[in-house]
Short mmCIF file of C-alpha atoms and ligand atoms in Angstrom, two decimals:
data_model
loop_
_atom_site.label_atom_id
_atom_site.label_comp_id
_atom_site.label_asym_id
_atom_site.label_seq_id
_atom_site.Cartn_x
_atom_site.Cartn_y
_atom_site.Cartn_z
CA UNK E 1 -63.75 -15.15 70.51
CA UNK E 2 -63.42 -15.37 74.26
CA UNK E 3 -61.34 -12.71 76.05
CA UNK E 4 -59.32 -13.61 79.16
CA UNK E 5 -57.66 -10.97 81.29
CA UNK E 6 -56.01 -13.19 83.91
CA UNK E 7 -53.34 -15.87 83.63
CA UNK E 8 -55.58 -18.23 85.58
CA UNK E 9 -58.41 -17.85 83.05
CA UNK E 10 -56.25 -18.27 79.95
CA UNK E 11 -54.54 -21.33 81.46
CA UNK E 12 -57.92 -22.97 82.14
CA UNK E 13 -59.01 -22.38 78.53
CA UNK E 14 -55.74 -23.70 77.10
CA UNK E 15 -55.81 -26.73 79.37
CA UNK E 16 -59.24 -27.70 78.03
CA UNK E 17 -58.08 -27.34 74.39
CA UNK E 18 -54.93 -29.37 75.02
CA UNK E 19 -56.92 -32.07 76.82
CA UNK E 20 -59.00 -32.34 73.62
CA UNK E 21 -55.75 -32.88 71.69
CA UNK E 22 -55.72 -29.47 70.01
CA UNK E 23 -52.50 -27.75 68.96
CA UNK E 24 -52.29 -24.20 70.28
CA UNK E 25 -50.95 -21.37 68.09
CA UNK E 26 -50.06 -17.95 69.48
CA UNK E 27 -49.66 -14.44 68.07
CA UNK E 28 -48.40 -11.91 70.66
CA UNK E 29 -49.13 -8.25 69.86
CA UNK E 30 -49.23 -4.82 71.45
CA UNK E 31 -52.53 -3.98 69.76
CA UNK E 32 -52.94 -1.16 67.20
CA UNK E 33 -53.48 -4.05 64.80
CA UNK E 34 -53.01 -3.81 61.06
CA UNK E 35 -52.89 -6.20 58.12
CA UNK E 36 -49.36 -7.30 59.14
CA UNK E 37 -50.69 -8.73 62.44
CA UNK E 38 -53.74 -10.24 60.77
CA UNK E 39 -51.56 -11.99 58.19
CA UNK E 40 -49.60 -13.57 61.08
CA UNK E 41 -52.86 -14.88 62.53
CA UNK E 42 -53.84 -16.19 59.08
CA UNK E 43 -50.49 -17.93 58.53
CA UNK E 44 -50.77 -19.60 61.95
CA UNK E 45 -53.94 -21.37 60.81
CA UNK E 46 -51.74 -23.86 58.93
CA UNK E 47 -49.82 -24.73 62.09
CA UNK E 48 -52.44 -24.97 64.83
CA UNK E 49 -56.01 -26.01 65.67
CA UNK E 50 -56.81 -23.06 67.90
CA UNK E 51 -55.35 -19.59 67.66
CA UNK E 52 -54.66 -17.36 70.63
CA UNK E 53 -53.74 -13.73 70.30
CA UNK E 54 -52.50 -11.43 73.07
CA UNK E 55 -52.81 -7.68 73.29
CA UNK E 56 -50.55 -6.23 75.93
CA UNK E 57 -48.73 -2.92 75.72
CA UNK E 58 -45.59 -3.91 77.55
CA UNK E 59 -44.17 -1.03 79.59
CA UNK E 60 -40.76 -2.66 80.10
CA UNK E 61 -39.81 -2.59 76.42
CA UNK E 62 -40.21 1.18 76.01
CA UNK E 63 -36.85 2.74 76.73
CA UNK E 64 -38.53 6.16 76.63
CA UNK E 65 -41.46 6.36 79.12
CA UNK E 66 -43.01 9.13 76.99
CA UNK E 67 -43.39 6.64 74.09
CA UNK E 68 -45.24 4.28 76.42
CA UNK E 69 -47.60 7.03 77.55
CA UNK E 70 -48.19 8.08 73.93
CA UNK E 71 -48.91 4.50 72.76
CA UNK E 72 -52.64 4.39 72.30
CA UNK E 73 -54.65 1.35 71.30
CA UNK E 74 -58.34 0.87 70.63
CA UNK E 75 -59.15 -2.49 72.21
CA UNK E 76 -62.70 -2.66 70.81
CA UNK E 77 -61.48 -2.09 67.26
CA UNK E 78 -58.62 -4.61 67.68
CA UNK E 79 -61.05 -7.19 69.08
CA UNK E 80 -63.36 -6.75 66.10
CA UNK E 81 -60.47 -7.35 63.70
CA UNK E 82 -59.41 -10.52 65.52
CA UNK E 83 -62.98 -11.74 65.73
CA UNK E 84 -63.35 -11.21 62.00
CA UNK E 85 -60.12 -13.17 61.46
CA UNK E 86 -61.58 -16.11 63.39
CA UNK E 87 -59.11 -15.98 66.30
CA UNK E 88 -60.40 -18.26 69.09
CA UNK E 89 -59.02 -16.67 72.26
CA UNK E 90 -57.74 -13.25 73.22
CA UNK E 91 -55.46 -12.74 76.20
CA UNK E 92 -55.56 -9.06 77.21
CA UNK E 93 -54.05 -8.76 80.69
CA UNK E 94 -53.52 -5.63 82.78
CA UNK E 95 -50.00 -4.55 83.69
CA UNK E 96 -50.48 -5.74 87.28
CA UNK E 97 -51.35 -9.23 86.03
CA UNK E 98 -48.13 -9.52 84.03
CA UNK E 99 -45.88 -7.75 86.53
CA UNK E 100 -47.44 -8.22 89.96
CA UNK E 101 -46.19 -6.29 92.98
CA UNK E 102 -42.64 -7.41 93.83
CA UNK E 103 -41.79 -8.66 90.31
CA UNK E 104 -37.99 -8.78 89.91
CA UNK E 105 -36.93 -11.14 87.09
CA UNK E 106 -35.52 -10.09 83.71
CA UNK E 107 -34.66 -12.35 80.77
CA UNK E 108 -31.61 -11.22 78.81
CA UNK E 109 -30.44 -12.70 75.53
CA UNK E 110 -26.84 -11.59 75.19
CA UNK E 111 -25.15 -11.16 71.81
CA UNK E 112 -28.17 -10.82 69.56
CA UNK E 113 -29.50 -7.99 71.78
CA UNK E 114 -26.40 -5.82 71.50
CA UNK E 115 -26.30 -4.20 68.04
CA UNK E 116 -28.82 -2.04 66.17
CA UNK E 117 -32.09 -1.73 68.12
CA UNK E 118 -30.34 -2.96 71.26
CA UNK E 119 -27.68 -0.25 71.04
CA UNK E 120 -30.17 2.51 70.24
CA UNK E 121 -32.88 1.46 72.71
CA UNK E 122 -31.16 0.26 75.89
CA UNK E 123 -33.26 -2.25 77.81
CA UNK E 124 -35.72 -2.74 74.95
CA UNK E 125 -34.85 -6.36 74.19
CA UNK E 126 -34.68 -7.41 77.84
CA UNK E 127 -38.25 -6.05 78.09
CA UNK E 128 -39.29 -8.03 74.99
CA UNK E 129 -37.60 -11.29 76.09
CA UNK E 130 -39.10 -11.00 79.57
CA UNK E 131 -42.65 -10.29 78.48
CA UNK E 132 -42.59 -12.97 75.78
CA UNK E 133 -41.39 -15.49 78.40
CA UNK E 134 -44.27 -14.55 80.73
CA UNK E 135 -46.73 -14.70 77.81
CA UNK E 136 -45.38 -18.11 76.76
CA UNK E 137 -45.76 -19.34 80.35
CA UNK E 138 -49.34 -18.08 80.47
CA UNK E 139 -50.44 -19.40 77.06
CA UNK E 140 -48.21 -22.53 76.74
CA UNK E 141 -48.36 -22.43 72.94
CA UNK E 142 -47.16 -25.31 70.78
CA UNK E 143 -46.31 -22.81 68.06
CA UNK E 144 -45.90 -19.03 68.01
CA UNK E 145 -45.38 -16.65 65.13
CA UNK E 146 -43.24 -13.51 64.95
CA UNK E 147 -43.02 -11.21 61.93
CA UNK E 148 -39.86 -10.78 59.89
CA UNK E 149 -40.48 -7.02 59.90
CA UNK E 150 -38.84 -6.83 63.36
CA UNK E 151 -36.06 -9.12 62.25
CA UNK E 152 -33.77 -8.61 65.24
CA UNK E 153 -36.69 -9.30 67.61
CA UNK E 154 -37.50 -12.47 65.66
CA UNK E 155 -33.88 -13.68 65.93
CA UNK E 156 -33.86 -12.82 69.65
CA UNK E 157 -36.96 -14.96 70.27
CA UNK E 158 -35.57 -17.85 68.21
CA UNK E 159 -32.33 -17.70 70.22
CA UNK E 160 -34.16 -17.47 73.56
CA UNK E 161 -36.43 -20.43 72.78
CA UNK E 162 -33.38 -22.46 71.79
CA UNK E 163 -31.24 -21.44 74.78
CA UNK E 164 -33.99 -21.90 77.38
CA UNK E 165 -35.10 -25.21 75.78
CA UNK E 166 -38.68 -23.96 75.43
CA UNK E 167 -40.78 -26.57 73.66
CA UNK E 168 -42.31 -24.08 71.23
CA UNK E 169 -42.03 -23.97 67.45
CA UNK E 170 -41.29 -20.45 66.22
CA UNK E 171 -42.67 -19.66 62.79
CA UNK E 172 -41.39 -16.69 60.78
CA UNK E 173 -44.20 -14.52 59.38
CA UNK E 174 -43.47 -12.64 56.15
CA UNK E 175 -43.13 -8.88 56.21
CA UNK E 176 -46.25 -7.29 54.71
CA UNK E 177 -46.00 -4.17 52.52
CA UNK E 178 -48.59 -1.69 51.34
CA UNK E 179 -49.19 -1.81 47.57
CA UNK E 180 -46.67 1.04 47.15
CA UNK E 181 -43.93 -0.84 49.03
CA UNK E 182 -44.02 0.71 52.53
CA UNK E 183 -43.60 -1.96 55.24
CA UNK E 184 -46.76 -2.06 57.38
CA UNK E 185 -46.30 -0.70 60.89
CA UNK E 186 -48.50 0.77 63.60
CA UNK E 187 -46.27 3.85 63.35
CA UNK E 188 -47.17 4.62 59.71
CA UNK E 189 -50.31 6.51 60.77
CA UNK E 190 -48.04 9.13 62.37
CA UNK E 191 -46.53 10.08 58.98
CA UNK E 192 -47.71 13.24 57.27
CA UNK E 193 -48.89 12.76 53.64
CA UNK E 194 -45.49 14.10 52.51
CA UNK E 195 -43.61 11.87 54.98
CA UNK E 196 -45.64 8.89 53.73
CA UNK E 197 -44.55 9.64 50.13
CA UNK E 198 -40.93 10.21 51.21
CA UNK E 199 -40.84 6.97 53.17
CA UNK E 200 -41.08 4.99 49.92
CA UNK E 201 -37.38 5.76 49.36
CA UNK E 202 -36.62 3.06 51.95
CA UNK E 203 -38.29 0.14 50.15
CA UNK E 204 -37.12 1.48 46.77
CA UNK E 205 -33.53 1.38 48.07
CA UNK E 206 -33.96 -2.12 49.48
CA UNK E 207 -35.46 -3.46 46.26
CA UNK E 208 -32.65 -1.84 44.24
CA UNK E 209 -30.01 -3.43 46.50
CA UNK E 210 -31.69 -6.83 46.27
CA UNK E 211 -31.79 -6.51 42.47
CA UNK E 212 -28.07 -5.58 42.44
CA UNK E 213 -27.28 -8.61 44.61
CA UNK E 214 -29.22 -10.83 42.23
CA UNK E 215 -27.12 -9.47 39.37
CA UNK E 216 -23.93 -10.42 41.23
CA UNK E 217 -23.02 -7.56 43.62
CA UNK E 218 -21.84 -9.20 46.85
CA UNK E 219 -20.02 -6.31 48.54
CA UNK E 220 -21.88 -5.43 51.75
CA UNK E 221 -20.62 -1.85 51.59
CA UNK E 222 -21.84 -1.39 48.01
CA UNK E 223 -25.25 -2.85 48.78
CA UNK E 224 -25.55 -0.57 51.84
CA UNK E 225 -24.55 2.37 49.63
CA UNK E 226 -27.42 1.65 47.22
CA UNK E 227 -29.93 1.94 50.07
CA UNK E 228 -28.17 4.97 51.57
CA UNK E 229 -28.24 6.85 48.28
CA UNK E 230 -31.96 6.21 47.96
CA UNK E 231 -32.80 7.71 51.38
CA UNK E 232 -30.09 10.24 52.20
CA UNK E 233 -31.49 13.15 50.20
CA UNK E 234 -35.08 12.66 51.29
CA UNK E 235 -36.32 15.70 53.17
CA UNK E 236 -36.75 15.12 56.90
CA UNK E 237 -34.95 11.72 56.82
CA UNK E 238 -32.29 10.63 59.33
CA UNK E 239 -30.59 7.27 59.00
CA UNK E 240 -30.28 5.27 62.25
CA UNK E 241 -28.62 2.34 60.47
CA UNK E 242 -28.38 0.60 57.13
CA UNK E 243 -26.48 -2.67 57.49
CA UNK E 244 -25.91 -5.87 55.56
CA UNK E 245 -25.83 -8.61 58.20
CA UNK E 246 -25.68 -12.37 58.51
CA UNK E 247 -29.20 -13.71 59.13
CA UNK E 248 -28.08 -15.95 62.00
CA UNK E 249 -25.77 -13.73 64.10
CA UNK E 250 -26.72 -10.28 62.75
CA UNK E 251 -23.01 -9.55 62.32
CA UNK E 252 -22.17 -7.07 59.59
CA UNK E 253 -20.47 -8.70 56.60
CA UNK E 254 -17.78 -7.67 54.12
CA UNK E 255 -19.07 -9.89 51.33
CA UNK E 256 -22.40 -11.68 51.16
CA UNK E 257 -21.50 -15.36 51.04
CA UNK E 258 -23.97 -16.83 53.56
CA UNK E 259 -27.68 -15.97 54.00
CA UNK E 260 -27.83 -12.23 54.71
CA UNK E 261 -30.34 -9.41 55.13
CA UNK E 262 -30.22 -5.67 54.84
CA UNK E 263 -31.55 -4.08 58.03
CA UNK E 264 -32.68 -0.48 57.87
CA UNK E 265 -34.01 2.08 60.30
CA UNK E 266 -34.70 5.55 59.01
CA UNK E 267 -36.52 8.32 60.84
CA UNK E 268 -38.84 10.35 58.65
CA UNK E 269 -40.38 13.40 60.29
CA UNK E 270 -39.36 11.86 63.64
CA UNK E 271 -41.16 8.55 62.94
CA UNK E 272 -38.81 5.54 63.21
CA UNK E 273 -39.43 3.23 60.26
CA UNK E 274 -37.96 -0.29 60.37
CA UNK E 275 -37.56 -2.34 57.23
CA UNK E 276 -35.41 -5.17 55.92
CA UNK E 277 -35.00 -7.43 52.93
CA UNK E 278 -33.48 -10.86 52.42
CA UNK E 279 -30.57 -11.13 50.02
CA UNK E 280 -31.74 -14.20 48.15
O1 PAF D 1 -43.64 -7.07 68.36
C1 PAF D 1 -44.39 -6.73 69.30
O2 PAF D 1 -45.53 -6.30 69.10
C2 PAF D 1 -43.89 -6.86 70.73
O3 PAF D 1 -42.53 -6.57 70.82
C3 PAF D 1 -44.22 -8.20 71.38
C4 PAF D 1 -43.52 -9.36 70.70
C5 PAF D 1 -45.72 -8.44 71.35
C6 PAF D 1 -43.77 -8.20 72.84
O4 PAF D 1 -44.38 -7.18 73.57
#
């Protein structure tokens, strides 16, 4: 796996692959890789001839600068994992390469950015949309994959690619869970052993709501209540939101009649855990 740190270098590599008629697949990440990221890289194998991964901890998407400072990655370990996965190229730029002196453009995707994560983390999605645009311009992928775990982010990227007429296929990567049900996240390592056990109330609640939907419950409020009752009594848990939303617009629904998802964010011992499940 070759590592490029400048846009010039990665462009030269990609140009050579495209000249040879190869289809370029892309997995953007912020490092701290886990099985969820690796499964995205694996899925992308079906869609592309060469696979490019980026590792860039994007300062503009952290609404709290302290979170950015506390975000630690181990590049050597991440590289080993990608190498083992057979990824062809790694793009690992420095902040000054992505945002050179005098940088002043921001990409904003309007409606989809407003609720949920957008309301709780002002500026977060503008940071994501902007960095993904710069990454797309650097890598010029034919296809890129984003995980369903960050469902609002995935919808934001799909909307942006459509609105800005970017010629990139966006593939949805399935959410990956640990064998006990916890959605994989780089944040899980911050949970205490007790917090880790308590966090299972989230996926238990989501599975129970999905089962209720499959048995005929279509009331959004009742499905939300099933998840709420699973997590509300857990020690150290605070609910940021539990919402049954339309998959396309992320608007909250009364009854589930079109494709919907339950989006959940619960803090356990101060660790924000995102999860969601399709109502299908
Ligand atoms: O999901 C992430 O890891 C990041 O938000 C992304 C898409 C790599 C942009 O920095």
